[in-house]
Every structure is written in structure tokens, then in C-alpha cells.
Amino acid sequence: MNADTSKTPAGSERLPVDHDVLAGLADGPRRDFRLRGRAFAGDPALRQPADDPSLEAQRSATTRAALELGKQGFPAQSLPRALGGQEAFAAYVAGFEETLLASPSAQIKAGVQYGLFGGAIQHLGNAAQHERWLRAVMAGELMGSFAMTEIGHGSDVAALGTTATYDPATQEFEVHTPFRAATKDYIGNAARDARAAVVFARLITRGVDHGIHALFVPLRTEEGQPLPGITIEDDGYKGGLPGVDNGRIAFDRIRVPRANLLDRYGQVAADGTYTSDIESPGRRFFTMLGTLVQGRVSLDGAATVGAKLALDIAVRYALARRQFAGADADEETTLLDYAQHQRRLMPALARTWANAAAHESLLGDFERVFSGADDTDEARQTLETRAAGFKALSTWDALDIVQECREACGGQGFLAENRLVGLHQDLDVYATFEGDNTVLLQLVGKRLLGDYAAELKDVDFGGVARYIGTQAAEHSLYRTGLASAGRTIGDIFTPALNARRIRSGKLIGALLAERVRVMVAQLAGDLRPAAKASPEAAAELFNRHQHELIEAARAYVEMLKWEAIDAQYKQIDRAAHPAEAKLVKRLRDLFGLSLIEQHIGWHLMYGRLPMARARQVGPAIDRLCGLLADNALDIVEAFGFGPEHRRAPIADGAEAARQDEARAHYRAGRAASTWPADEKAIYKSKMAARRRR
């Protein structure tokens, strides 16, 4: 079926896209699971109450929604087949992300229950522990928490202070919070619902600290009272996600059986002997944490769903809302007809489409690793790096896009009933969930430097000399400003000065990749002295270049996201679907050129774009924004949301009804003899008469 064209302005250049084809591209290869998640999210019974803002009312509604997800069997899809699951790892995540449409609180609470608490048991535990706990967790019958973060340590998991000391006399672990900063904090489900937790603590046995391991620790009685030795505090009101009962947990030398250690990567025998198949403590730690990457993957996708929702509301409002008179005295101009409004929303639409395409590629990586199709160290490291980087940029993008959409809807966007303010509040913490975004980009940057060093280590000495010589010559060329006399990237790909040439996919890809290459090479050169420096001097040198490291990582992730939407465009059968291919190409070009415009100073300083071509970027973006505005409704309809998902009156008839009423009023009034004369018209007529005299 084709999208409704009744709102398409006369003289537009709207592409006649097929709605089903475009929706298939928007949803990706796991569309069936997304549709199922979307149907779940549309159930009115799962919404948070709008008329009762109390924590208890919000938490109670959120708990019902999270438990219903388990009852309907969603989480069980990712279980091992031996436990009745399908091992559909990526498909489950794709469907789960759509639950944000019911409410972000429901999505996060369910993520804590099934993705973190259940996921930790599944990926860190053994078969007996799966049989003992996992079925009940994934059915929502055993509510739990993921107790990793502490007041004093969040992103630095290796430095957690909670201890789990083994006592061979009783074959138990003593779990203890030695100081206030070691209290587990911001733990989802802890304040109200959790009966148990997977607790991350320093495993100590026979006088040796073996680093961070996870244990299953009961927290409450069946009646909901904290067990002896366990103190639970309520985090109370937060800036968003009111339905999630975050809390603090402290342990006063409580005891759990040896069998409660989730021992996939480290085992403790009855006599206290520690063994592990991974000899290196560092490698063991990162392997263990790598199994928990699902949280970052799902946040990347959920944030993108949130951005889609905001854009769906803002675009529909911009097509209905009219402001300032146009050529027709009775017909004001729609917001989306204004070039600046297009500049506000269309780049955000392109960025969101690119983020969705990149997320689908990330889900592919996730599926290959967790299904065992490619469970190598390299594949896991790549997945962890991409998940960290994608999550960081997508959650930041979502916040920026929701805020832009809120402002683009004016005062109507500030009303709670239109979702945008609440959505921004709820998504705010996504920027620090599962790792602070800035710290995650540092992880990506370190991986880039490691890859860069690995590429150089096998090059012969002559090759290194040639490489360094080439770099030196290149930097000399651009530093002296002679690049304009030679051939820059812009010259190679754009022999003619026009907007179409600047939209070349090869040019955009080359510029984005070249920026990453130069930034990483320059950073590696700046950090080279650290190899021979003292630990203190090396740390100080690294700290001085931390900003450059993070910016290089950001450039790398931006390049990957552009490559994902470029790959999507290239995979479309252009003969069968020419309009859809052209639309995706426009989205791709706008996303890429927006990135280049954002960093235009860098491309000019390093001579990658000559000035004449750089001046073409802005006009090309303006042209693309205008073209995409003609298909804006098609694009947001492809997201597949209905009124039951938007729940924003301004996007589903309220604004259109007001505009229709106003137009009818003015038309009827002007046709009546009693309609007052317009003083401006009288004045203009008077001035014209004077000029004629």
C-alpha cells in the first residue's frame, strides 16, 4: 500500500514510494519480531497512568508491563533450546527494543529483568544454574536485579569494592560491603520488586583476589522483606523513568552457598582452589564482561526507536500546523514548507535512518557471536567496540533529536500529553546507562590505536620508512597550503563544481574514512613516546591527548554508520524499487554531508576539501532537505507507529482539526457582508491612490 498523498503540497517532488517496501527497509531483516514487539507496546493496558504521577502508581504499572512481557514468552526466545528457547538472540533484542513505545520505563525494567539479571545467569552461569533459576527469571516469576554499579565506581568495573570471600569450612561465600562507596547504587528493581540479584564482587579465596566475578544472591523473603544482613534503600524520584524502582543495596557479611557462584569463567573447588580456562586475569575479566554486551546493543536500538517516535510526532505536526499567510489569504503556510524547518527535521530524519541501518548491522554481529557462528576473540572484540560506540552516539543523537522535535512543535511540544518532554526525560539517563558515553568512546579509541599498532607491527623496516616518509610529505604539503595546487580528495571525485558532484557516495565515504585515518595516525604519533616513558609520564601524556582520542573514536563510529546506510542503499534492487532506492540515497547523502558540514573546518584545515567544493556542501544539504520534506510523511509512516504508539494529539488529528476550523471560519467570514474591513488593505489602497495622483 502507498502512503497517503493527500497532504503532499502542489508542485512537490515527492517520490511515489511503496509503503510496504519502505517499511521493510526501515524495520530490517527482523521485521516480524519488531512487529510483534510493536503490537505488544500498543496495548493500552500496559501504559503508565497519566492521571497519577505517584511513584507507586508508575512503578506498579511498569511492573505489570514487564511481567506481561515474560508471560507472553518474549524473553524465552533467547533461551537455549535445551530450556525450550529458540536461541533467537538478535531477533529477541529487535522486538524488545520496540517495547519503548509502551513506555521507556517498561523497556528498561524489562531489560533489567530479562536482559541483565537473566542474561547474566544465562551467559555466566552453568547448566545446573540455568535449570534452577533461568526459566523462572525469563517467565517473570523470579524478579531480580543486576547489582554491578557502586556509588564509588560505575564505568570502572574492575575497581568495584564489594567482596566475596570464600570460607572452605562452610563452603560459602561471605559477601560484604566494606565502605559506603562500595554500596551498589542505581540498581533497577532493587527498591521494590527484586527477590534476588546477580552481584558483582571481588572473589577472594586462599588469600588471593581473583578480580570481579558474579554470584546469585537472595535479597528478600517471598513477602518482600530484606533478608538479614541486607540493607536496601530507595533512590526515590529521578529525572525520568519514574516506573523503574532503582535502589541501593549493601551487604553486611551475608553468606551464600558455593553453588551460587556463576562459574562459567572461574570455578572455586570445595577446598577453595580457584581454576579457570582463561589463565590471564585481564583477558578473563574482559571475556566475562563481553558476554553482557546485550545491554549496550539494546540501548542503541531503543534510543533509535525513541528518536523515530519523536520525529513521527514532529513531522506530522509540521504537516498539519500552519503559520503566517502564504499566497492564498485563506491558507497559511505549513511549517514543513519552510526551508529552516526542513533544516531542523530532515537531517535528524537522515541521522535516525542511518542509526537504524547501523543498528541492524550490529544485531548481525551480535547474532553471529552469540549463536556461535563466529565466536572468536576478534569477533567478540569487534562486537564490544561497535556496541560501545554505537550506543554512545545513538543515545546522544536521540536526546538531541527529541529536543529538536520538542522545539519544532513550539508550546504544543512542551505539553506532557504530546510525549516529547517526557520522552526526553526518560532517554536522558541512556547516555550513562551501561557505561558513560564518553568513557565508551575512550574504549573505542583505544581499540583503534591497538588496530593501528597491529597494522604496523608486521611491516618491514623499509615499509615503515616509506610510510613515515609519505606521512611527512603529506603533512608538509597540507601544512604549507600547497594542496590547492595539487589534487585533494575533493578534486579527485568532483571535477565539476556542482551540488550533484558533492553528493557523490564515493567522495563522502572517502572524506569520512580519510578523517579517521589521519586522526588515528596523528594520535598514534603523539602517543608514541609513551612506550618508553615511565608509567606516570605515560599516563600524563595519554591524559593530555584524551580529547583527541575520543574525537577520533567519534569520527570512526560516524564513518561506520554512514557505511551501514550506504550498504543498505547498495543492497536495494534498484530496477524493481527505483523510488525507494532514490529515497534511501537521499537519506544517505544528507547524513554524510551533514557530518562533513559539522566538521568542515577539519576538512579545510587538512586540505581534504578545496574551498570551492566546501562551499557546495551547504546548498547541497538545503536541496536534499527540500526533496526529503516532500517524502517526510512516507518516511515516518515506514517506522510503523500507529496512534496507539504515538499517543500525541497534535500528531493524530487535533492540530489538523483546529486548522480546518480556522480556515472554515475565515472563509465564511470573508464571504459575509458583516466581515470587518482590513485596515492594512485600506492603507495600501490609500497609498496607491496617492502615488497615482
XYZ file of C-alpha atoms in Angstrom:
693
model
C 0.000 0.000 0.000
C 1.210 3.516 -0.735
C 1.382 6.273 1.844
C -1.396 8.836 1.940
C -0.550 11.618 -0.512
C -3.401 13.935 0.405
C -1.009 16.135 2.363
C 1.544 16.373 -0.429
C 1.859 20.042 -1.452
C 1.228 21.010 -5.061
C 4.358 21.182 -7.183
C 6.313 18.876 -4.865
C 8.926 16.389 -5.999
C 7.576 13.537 -3.906
C 8.836 10.109 -4.940
C 5.987 7.581 -5.424
C 7.361 5.089 -2.903
C 5.665 1.843 -1.926
C 4.890 1.939 1.784
C 5.445 -1.784 2.365
C 8.827 -1.755 0.649
C 9.955 1.297 2.594
C 8.683 -0.171 5.873
C 10.649 -3.343 5.171
C 13.799 -1.281 4.740
C 13.085 0.683 7.926
C 12.474 -2.425 10.038
C 15.259 -4.540 8.586
C 15.573 -8.324 8.358
C 13.979 -8.938 11.782
C 10.760 -7.185 10.910
C 8.468 -9.959 12.164
C 9.873 -9.621 15.673
C 9.675 -5.820 15.540
C 6.034 -6.010 14.524
C 5.350 -8.376 17.395
C 7.080 -6.039 19.856
C 5.174 -3.086 18.411
C 1.857 -4.898 18.800
C 2.713 -5.618 22.430
C 3.623 -1.960 23.021
C 0.291 -0.777 21.606
C -1.778 -2.488 24.312
C -3.488 0.259 26.368
C -3.326 -1.932 29.484
C 0.473 -1.633 29.529
C 0.699 2.152 29.636
C 1.729 4.172 32.657
C -1.137 6.137 34.234
C -1.173 9.744 33.069
C -3.510 10.842 35.878
C -1.430 9.527 38.815
C 2.217 10.654 38.930
C 2.981 8.943 42.250
C 5.950 6.588 42.283
C 3.844 3.656 43.425
C 1.315 4.069 40.611
C 4.041 4.448 37.990
C 6.045 1.514 39.355
C 3.036 -0.731 39.649
C 2.032 -0.130 36.025
C 5.609 -0.657 34.836
C 5.898 -3.925 36.737
C 2.679 -5.184 35.130
C 4.038 -4.409 31.675
C 7.408 -6.070 32.357
C 5.779 -9.202 33.769
C 3.337 -9.394 30.864
C 6.311 -9.454 28.501
C 7.529 -12.588 30.282
C 4.087 -14.194 30.317
C 3.797 -13.756 26.556
C 7.091 -15.576 26.077
C 9.196 -12.793 24.579
C 12.344 -13.317 26.711
C 12.188 -17.112 26.341
C 13.050 -16.688 22.645
C 16.684 -16.111 23.611
C 16.912 -19.145 25.908
C 18.960 -22.232 24.993
C 16.981 -24.854 23.087
C 17.540 -27.263 25.984
C 15.347 -24.952 28.076
C 12.672 -24.606 25.424
C 14.052 -21.447 23.807
C 14.870 -20.623 20.208
C 18.315 -19.069 20.752
C 16.974 -16.175 18.655
C 19.337 -13.687 20.244
C 19.214 -10.748 17.828
C 15.543 -11.211 16.928
C 14.541 -11.052 20.587
C 16.545 -7.845 21.066
C 14.924 -6.292 17.975
C 11.420 -6.992 19.266
C 12.318 -5.960 22.794
C 13.513 -2.521 21.646
C 10.031 -1.716 20.367
C 8.613 -2.005 23.899
C 9.931 1.514 24.466
C 6.778 2.626 22.640
C 4.684 1.409 25.579
C 6.937 3.402 27.898
C 10.701 3.732 28.331
C 10.206 2.693 31.971
C 8.707 -0.621 30.856
C 11.521 -1.181 28.375
C 14.229 -0.501 30.957
C 12.605 -2.539 33.730
C 12.155 -5.474 31.371
C 15.745 -5.007 30.230
C 16.962 -5.253 33.817
C 14.864 -8.330 34.498
C 15.414 -10.351 31.333
C 18.463 -8.845 29.648
C 20.710 -8.107 32.624
C 19.576 -10.311 35.524
C 18.522 -13.206 33.304
C 21.292 -12.588 30.772
C 23.978 -12.723 33.454
C 22.677 -16.076 34.702
C 22.453 -17.389 31.142
C 25.871 -16.254 29.943
C 27.903 -16.513 33.158
C 26.196 -19.490 34.789
C 26.313 -23.257 34.257
C 23.639 -25.717 33.127
C 22.526 -26.536 36.675
C 22.074 -22.844 37.446
C 20.099 -22.392 34.231
C 17.767 -25.181 35.282
C 17.471 -23.819 38.795
C 16.803 -20.137 38.086
C 16.696 -19.181 34.423
C 13.257 -20.479 33.427
C 11.616 -18.649 36.332
C 13.519 -15.435 35.590
C 12.592 -15.385 31.897
C 8.938 -16.104 32.699
C 8.864 -13.161 35.126
C 8.252 -15.476 38.079
C 11.539 -14.633 39.846
C 12.187 -10.881 39.855
C 15.777 -9.795 40.206
C 18.448 -7.127 39.928
C 21.784 -6.693 38.201
C 23.972 -5.402 41.035
C 27.145 -4.134 39.381
C 27.363 -0.349 39.729
C 28.537 1.092 43.045
C 28.346 4.626 44.417
C 32.101 4.948 44.009
C 32.575 3.027 40.774
C 30.366 2.808 37.696
C 32.242 2.513 34.428
C 35.411 1.231 36.162
C 34.041 -2.212 36.972
C 37.479 -3.657 37.721
C 37.745 -1.351 40.754
C 34.485 -2.400 42.478
C 34.795 -2.573 46.257
C 32.259 -5.304 47.206
C 33.995 -8.533 48.260
C 33.006 -12.205 48.113
C 35.413 -14.138 50.353
C 35.293 -17.917 50.254
C 35.173 -19.919 53.515
C 36.127 -23.590 52.880
C 34.907 -24.597 56.346
C 31.302 -23.852 55.404
C 31.705 -23.885 51.590
C 30.127 -20.441 51.444
C 30.994 -17.012 50.152
C 30.807 -14.093 52.533
C 29.534 -11.102 50.557
C 30.392 -7.793 52.163
C 30.187 -4.035 51.553
C 33.354 -2.748 53.266
C 32.615 1.005 52.966
C 29.773 3.309 51.915
C 31.145 3.983 48.404
C 31.016 0.221 47.731
C 27.219 0.216 48.151
C 25.501 -0.973 44.993
C 23.616 2.007 43.587
C 21.091 2.803 40.873
C 20.158 -0.862 40.780
C 16.965 -1.467 38.789
C 14.215 -3.481 40.525
C 16.051 -3.151 43.856
C 13.795 -0.668 45.634
C 10.581 -2.645 45.255
C 10.444 -5.880 43.300
C 13.714 -7.822 43.271
C 13.812 -11.043 45.281
C 17.406 -11.792 44.258
C 20.345 -10.205 42.449
C 23.366 -11.110 40.411
C 26.032 -9.358 42.482
C 29.439 -8.450 41.061
C 32.171 -8.642 43.679
C 35.890 -9.261 44.137
C 36.315 -13.023 44.519
C 38.828 -13.785 47.264
C 39.912 -17.335 48.088
C 43.035 -18.685 49.797
C 44.273 -15.154 50.261
C 44.190 -14.278 46.537
C 41.976 -11.633 44.946
C 40.888 -13.104 41.594
C 39.077 -9.965 40.474
C 35.433 -9.388 39.651
C 33.057 -12.369 39.496
C 29.272 -12.710 39.735
C 27.167 -14.515 42.339
C 23.455 -15.189 42.673
C 22.426 -13.576 45.979
C 18.901 -13.757 47.508
C 17.706 -10.323 48.685
C 14.199 -10.615 50.075
C 11.729 -13.040 51.570
C 8.728 -14.111 49.492
C 6.761 -11.424 51.343
C 9.216 -8.762 50.143
C 11.184 -8.075 53.320
C 15.006 -7.674 53.076
C 16.881 -10.710 54.373
C 19.114 -10.372 57.464
C 22.358 -8.535 56.708
C 20.959 -6.814 53.597
C 20.135 -3.109 53.605
C 18.038 -1.724 50.748
C 17.415 1.979 50.147
C 15.069 3.554 47.612
C 16.677 6.001 45.150
C 13.298 7.738 45.037
C 12.404 10.336 42.430
C 14.690 10.629 39.415
C 14.835 12.919 36.402
C 12.993 10.338 34.299
C 11.896 6.682 34.154
C 9.527 7.026 37.133
C 8.326 3.448 36.736
C 11.738 1.887 37.393
C 12.353 1.200 41.089
C 16.063 1.959 41.372
C 17.675 1.405 44.735
C 20.850 0.868 46.756
C 21.983 -2.435 48.235
C 24.580 -3.021 50.969
C 25.714 -6.388 52.377
C 26.860 -6.981 55.954
C 28.841 -10.237 55.735
C 25.937 -12.223 54.347
C 26.546 -15.833 53.305
C 25.668 -17.618 50.048
C 26.475 -21.224 49.042
C 29.457 -22.024 46.805
C 26.967 -23.254 44.201
C 25.719 -19.679 43.796
C 28.928 -18.547 42.072
C 28.214 -18.071 38.353
C 31.261 -20.044 37.369
C 31.456 -20.268 33.585
C 34.802 -18.434 33.561
C 36.111 -19.161 37.057
C 35.455 -22.061 39.451
C 36.125 -22.483 43.170
C 36.519 -26.034 44.486
C 35.260 -27.121 47.886
C 38.715 -26.588 49.399
C 38.952 -23.070 47.942
C 41.143 -23.851 44.937
C 40.476 -21.437 42.082
C 40.613 -22.593 38.443
C 39.796 -21.030 35.104
C 40.200 -21.985 31.468
C 41.427 -18.410 30.868
C 44.790 -18.005 32.569
C 45.177 -14.240 32.100
C 43.162 -12.346 34.757
C 42.746 -9.358 32.440
C 41.562 -11.422 29.499
C 39.214 -13.377 31.774
C 37.684 -10.147 33.102
C 37.035 -8.697 29.652
C 35.715 -12.026 28.333
C 33.241 -12.185 31.206
C 32.040 -8.620 30.673
C 31.882 -9.188 26.930
C 29.095 -11.716 27.403
C 26.970 -8.905 28.857
C 27.164 -6.730 25.732
C 23.439 -7.231 25.059
C 22.583 -4.258 27.278
C 24.528 -1.817 25.116
C 23.190 -3.361 21.923
C 19.584 -2.985 23.067
C 20.107 0.593 24.299
C 21.478 1.518 20.871
C 18.319 0.191 19.241
C 15.888 1.509 21.853
C 17.323 5.032 21.634
C 16.809 4.905 17.868
C 13.181 3.840 18.381
C 12.785 6.849 20.686
C 14.200 9.187 18.034
C 11.840 7.690 15.436
C 8.877 8.291 17.725
C 9.816 11.946 18.282
C 10.289 12.534 14.548
C 6.998 10.839 13.728
C 5.210 13.270 16.046
C 7.130 16.355 14.887
C 6.791 15.648 11.160
C 3.060 15.007 11.387
C 2.618 18.201 13.388
C 4.734 20.170 10.872
C 2.469 18.973 8.054
C -0.682 19.998 9.932
C 0.412 23.225 11.647
C 0.142 26.393 9.575
C 1.784 29.705 10.370
C 1.949 33.025 8.502
C -0.039 33.833 5.375
C 1.027 32.420 2.045
C -0.094 33.280 -1.478
C -3.658 32.326 -0.548
C -5.124 34.681 2.043
C -7.203 31.815 3.462
C -4.341 29.303 3.506
C -1.352 29.810 5.807
C 1.919 28.010 5.124
C 2.655 24.639 6.751
C 5.725 24.522 8.971
C 7.361 21.873 6.812
C 7.196 24.173 3.778
C 9.714 26.492 5.445
C 13.321 25.780 4.495
C 14.618 26.285 8.026
C 12.067 23.870 9.448
C 13.209 21.339 6.869
C 16.776 22.015 8.022
C 15.683 21.238 11.596
C 13.960 17.934 10.935
C 15.299 16.369 7.733
C 18.951 15.921 8.860
C 17.593 14.375 12.075
C 15.461 12.028 9.975
C 18.506 11.043 7.891
C 20.639 10.504 11.003
C 17.960 8.328 12.583
C 17.601 6.243 9.415
C 21.395 5.777 9.367
C 21.414 4.832 13.056
C 18.722 2.222 12.381
C 20.673 0.752 9.455
C 23.829 0.652 11.576
C 21.931 -0.989 14.427
C 20.758 -3.774 12.117
C 24.396 -4.441 11.193
C 25.243 -4.518 14.914
C 22.460 -7.045 15.519
C 24.032 -9.174 12.792
C 27.369 -9.096 14.637
C 25.575 -9.916 17.896
C 23.782 -12.894 16.359
C 26.969 -14.339 14.820
C 28.856 -14.165 18.122
C 26.142 -15.463 20.441
C 24.897 -18.173 18.095
C 28.447 -19.495 17.854
C 28.684 -18.890 14.115
C 31.699 -16.621 14.746
C 32.551 -16.706 18.437
C 36.224 -15.812 18.074
C 38.113 -13.340 20.264
C 38.372 -10.975 17.308
C 34.631 -11.157 16.608
C 33.796 -10.544 20.266
C 36.157 -7.576 20.489
C 34.694 -6.092 17.324
C 31.165 -6.543 18.688
C 32.105 -4.917 22.009
C 33.780 -1.989 20.258
C 30.911 -1.370 17.871
C 28.282 -1.783 20.596
C 30.081 0.752 22.797
C 30.472 3.293 20.014
C 27.017 2.864 18.504
C 25.331 3.080 21.892
C 27.224 6.272 22.731
C 26.347 8.156 19.547
C 22.786 6.831 19.217
C 21.799 7.798 22.757
C 23.301 11.268 22.350
C 21.593 11.588 18.962
C 18.257 10.589 20.470
C 18.478 13.304 23.115
C 19.389 15.949 20.546
C 16.677 14.818 18.119
C 13.933 14.653 20.747
C 14.858 18.154 21.918
C 14.848 19.496 18.343
C 11.459 17.896 17.768
C 10.147 19.381 21.002
C 11.233 22.878 19.958
C 9.932 22.349 16.421
C 6.477 21.765 17.930
C 6.608 25.010 19.923
C 4.444 25.211 23.013
C 2.468 22.145 21.931
C 5.664 20.131 22.215
C 6.035 21.227 25.814
C 2.699 19.727 26.836
C 3.093 16.384 28.577
C 0.196 14.936 26.575
C 2.314 15.138 23.392
C 5.023 12.854 24.777
C 8.154 14.778 23.772
C 9.081 16.298 27.148
C 8.578 13.004 28.963
C 10.467 11.122 26.256
C 13.466 13.421 26.662
C 13.421 12.975 30.431
C 13.244 9.203 30.106
C 16.012 8.979 27.497
C 18.310 11.308 29.414
C 19.881 8.560 31.501
C 20.505 6.368 28.458
C 23.655 8.458 27.958
C 25.131 6.923 31.115
C 23.309 3.566 31.310
C 25.584 0.617 30.596
C 28.609 2.899 30.627
C 29.063 6.653 30.369
C 29.166 7.588 26.696
C 32.438 9.485 26.931
C 34.103 6.517 28.626
C 32.685 4.176 25.980
C 34.202 6.302 23.214
C 37.529 6.098 25.027
C 37.229 2.306 24.830
C 36.594 2.615 21.078
C 39.583 4.925 20.687
C 41.912 2.517 22.465
C 40.768 -0.265 20.162
C 41.502 1.932 17.155
C 45.008 2.593 18.417
C 45.508 -1.126 19.023
C 44.419 -1.943 15.485
C 46.675 0.790 14.127
C 49.675 -0.607 16.006
C 48.862 -4.149 14.843
C 48.779 -2.997 11.224
C 52.258 -1.520 11.546
C 53.906 -4.275 13.552
C 54.294 -6.700 10.632
C 55.508 -4.095 8.139
C 59.202 -4.413 7.231
C 61.569 -1.634 8.215
C 61.708 -0.357 4.655
C 57.918 -0.249 4.577
C 57.805 1.689 7.838
C 60.319 4.166 6.486
C 58.313 4.623 3.319
C 55.108 5.013 5.340
C 56.634 7.645 7.619
C 58.129 9.413 4.612
C 54.753 9.511 2.888
C 53.095 10.859 6.019
C 55.765 13.516 6.428
C 55.477 14.603 2.815
C 51.699 14.666 3.026
C 51.633 16.760 6.194
C 54.209 19.104 4.704
C 52.044 19.522 1.610
C 48.896 20.390 3.523
C 50.701 22.442 6.163
C 52.231 24.745 3.547
C 48.918 25.243 1.793
C 50.152 23.731 -1.444
C 47.298 21.232 -1.516
C 45.209 23.655 -3.523
C 47.817 23.446 -6.260
C 47.712 19.645 -6.224
C 44.854 17.176 -6.135
C 42.792 16.922 -2.949
C 40.135 14.285 -2.362
C 37.580 16.822 -3.496
C 39.464 17.320 -6.769
C 39.692 13.599 -7.468
C 35.980 12.933 -7.100
C 34.453 16.267 -8.119
C 35.904 17.540 -11.372
C 32.839 19.762 -11.893
C 31.657 22.353 -9.403
C 28.035 21.440 -8.742
C 25.900 20.074 -5.964
C 25.436 16.679 -7.608
C 29.166 16.068 -7.627
C 29.489 16.946 -3.962
C 26.771 14.322 -3.304
C 28.982 11.545 -4.684
C 28.857 8.499 -2.395
C 32.499 7.774 -3.186
C 33.507 11.294 -2.188
C 31.517 11.266 1.066
C 32.871 7.835 2.021
C 36.434 8.846 1.187
C 36.221 12.048 3.226
C 34.830 10.273 6.281
C 37.385 7.443 6.080
C 40.284 9.829 5.474
C 39.358 11.856 8.540
C 39.508 8.744 10.692
C 42.819 7.631 9.179
C 44.526 10.981 9.697
C 43.180 11.448 13.235
C 44.296 7.983 14.352
C 47.718 8.300 12.672
C 48.305 11.698 14.240
C 47.185 10.474 17.658
C 49.413 7.399 17.425
C 52.374 9.627 16.601
C 51.641 11.931 19.526
C 51.404 8.972 21.939
C 54.465 7.111 20.623
C 56.795 8.442 23.388
C 54.603 6.704 25.997
C 56.109 3.342 25.019
C 59.479 4.325 26.557
C 58.222 6.636 29.292
C 57.662 5.915 32.984
C 54.108 4.862 33.948
C 53.481 8.320 35.416
C 54.748 10.155 32.333
C 52.855 7.796 30.015
C 49.622 8.378 31.936
C 50.137 12.142 31.810
C 50.815 12.022 28.058
C 47.699 9.935 27.476
C 45.623 12.309 29.583
C 46.798 15.291 27.523
C 45.529 13.595 24.355
C 42.304 12.144 25.767
C 40.125 14.612 23.863
C 41.779 13.715 20.539
C 41.274 10.019 21.330
C 37.558 10.491 21.925
C 37.122 12.655 18.817
C 38.883 10.027 16.697
C 36.550 7.395 18.112
C 33.526 9.555 17.327
C 34.748 10.029 13.745
C 35.209 6.265 13.413
C 31.679 5.472 14.621
C 30.215 8.142 12.326
C 32.036 6.522 9.420
C 30.670 3.079 10.340
C 27.136 4.423 10.496
C 27.463 6.067 7.099
C 28.859 2.823 5.682
C 25.810 0.984 7.046
C 23.282 3.202 5.259
C 25.476 3.138 2.142
C 25.413 -0.675 2.254
C 21.629 -0.619 2.651
C 21.307 1.570 -0.435
C 23.577 -0.689 -2.479
C 21.603 -3.790 -1.483
C 18.289 -2.435 -2.821
C 17.181 -3.846 -6.146
C 17.123 -0.511 -7.972
C 15.445 -1.962 -11.035
C 12.494 -3.246 -9.005
C 12.372 -0.396 -6.476
C 13.778 2.762 -8.080
C 11.812 5.248 -5.959
C 12.709 3.577 -2.676
C 16.379 3.348 -3.698
C 16.454 7.032 -4.613
C 14.865 7.963 -1.278
C 17.411 5.950 0.713
C 20.184 7.519 -1.371
C 18.898 10.975 -0.450
C 18.870 9.990 3.226
C 22.388 8.598 2.877
C 23.693 11.713 1.140
C 22.089 14.062 3.650
C 23.519 12.119 6.588
C 27.005 12.059 5.078
C 27.032 15.709 4.007
C 25.709 16.759 7.425
C 28.711 15.016 9.008
C 31.054 16.780 6.600
C 29.404 20.151 7.282
C 29.687 19.515 11.028
C 33.465 19.038 10.652
C 34.015 21.323 7.658
C 36.791 23.183 9.438
C 38.796 19.971 9.781
C 38.410 19.089 6.096
C 39.576 22.573 5.128
C 42.480 22.707 7.596
C 43.800 19.350 6.415
C 43.204 20.135 2.765
C 40.796 17.279 2.136
C 38.264 19.611 0.504
C 39.177 22.657 -1.564
C 37.337 25.832 -0.599
C 35.239 25.914 -3.766
C 33.855 22.451 -3.131
C 33.379 23.090 0.575
C 31.062 25.950 -0.364
C 28.850 23.443 -2.195
C 28.096 21.418 0.946
C 25.531 23.810 2.445
C 23.478 24.314 -0.747
C 23.511 20.555 -1.397
C 22.141 19.957 2.107
C 19.440 22.573 1.576
C 18.400 20.903 -1.684
C 18.273 17.459 -0.051
C 16.225 18.784 2.868
C 13.661 20.146 0.428
C 13.483 16.895 -1.518
C 13.143 14.760 1.607
C 10.477 17.038 3.049
C 8.238 16.002 0.152
C 8.538 12.377 1.342
C 8.711 13.085 5.075
C 5.306 11.535 5.742
C 6.273 8.413 3.786
C 9.423 8.045 5.869
C 7.781 8.369 9.273
C 4.925 6.103 8.197
C 7.564 3.496 7.353
C 8.502 3.451 11.042
C 5.244 1.583 11.563
C 3.832 3.500 14.525
C 0.105 3.998 14.962
C -1.850 6.395 17.161
C -1.623 3.807 19.942
C 2.170 4.203 19.885
C 2.401 7.976 19.407
C -0.344 8.922 21.869
C 0.270 12.570 20.908
C -2.892 14.502 19.990
C -1.014 17.031 17.818
C 0.163 14.206 15.547
C -3.163 12.458 15.140
C -5.833 14.953 14.246
C -6.032 17.583 16.990
C -3.938 20.176 15.149
C -5.469 19.363 11.761
C -8.959 19.814 13.238
C -8.007 23.213 14.669
C -6.583 24.331 11.332
C -9.672 23.163 9.421
C -11.940 25.005 11.844
C -9.890 28.207 11.495
C -9.916 28.070 7.681
C -13.671 27.468 7.606
C -14.205 30.382 9.980
C -12.212 32.853 7.865
C -13.686 31.714 4.554
C -17.217 32.009 5.873
C -16.464 35.348 7.446
C -14.941 36.910 4.346
C -17.975 35.824 2.334
C -20.307 37.683 4.715
C -21.123 41.353 4.319
C -20.591 41.940 8.030
C -16.903 40.931 7.920
C -14.758 43.865 9.143
C -12.510 45.592 6.630
C -8.775 45.078 6.945
C -7.070 48.342 7.915
C -3.868 47.255 6.159
C -5.776 46.821 2.874
C -7.377 50.259 3.296
C -3.993 51.823 3.977
C -2.382 50.167 0.934
C -5.239 51.309 -1.261
C -4.887 54.862 0.054
C -1.127 54.905 -0.602
C -1.642 53.558 -4.122
C -4.166 56.295 -4.853
C -1.726 58.943 -3.654
C 1.004 57.574 -5.915
C -1.348 57.686 -8.892
C -2.014 61.383 -8.210
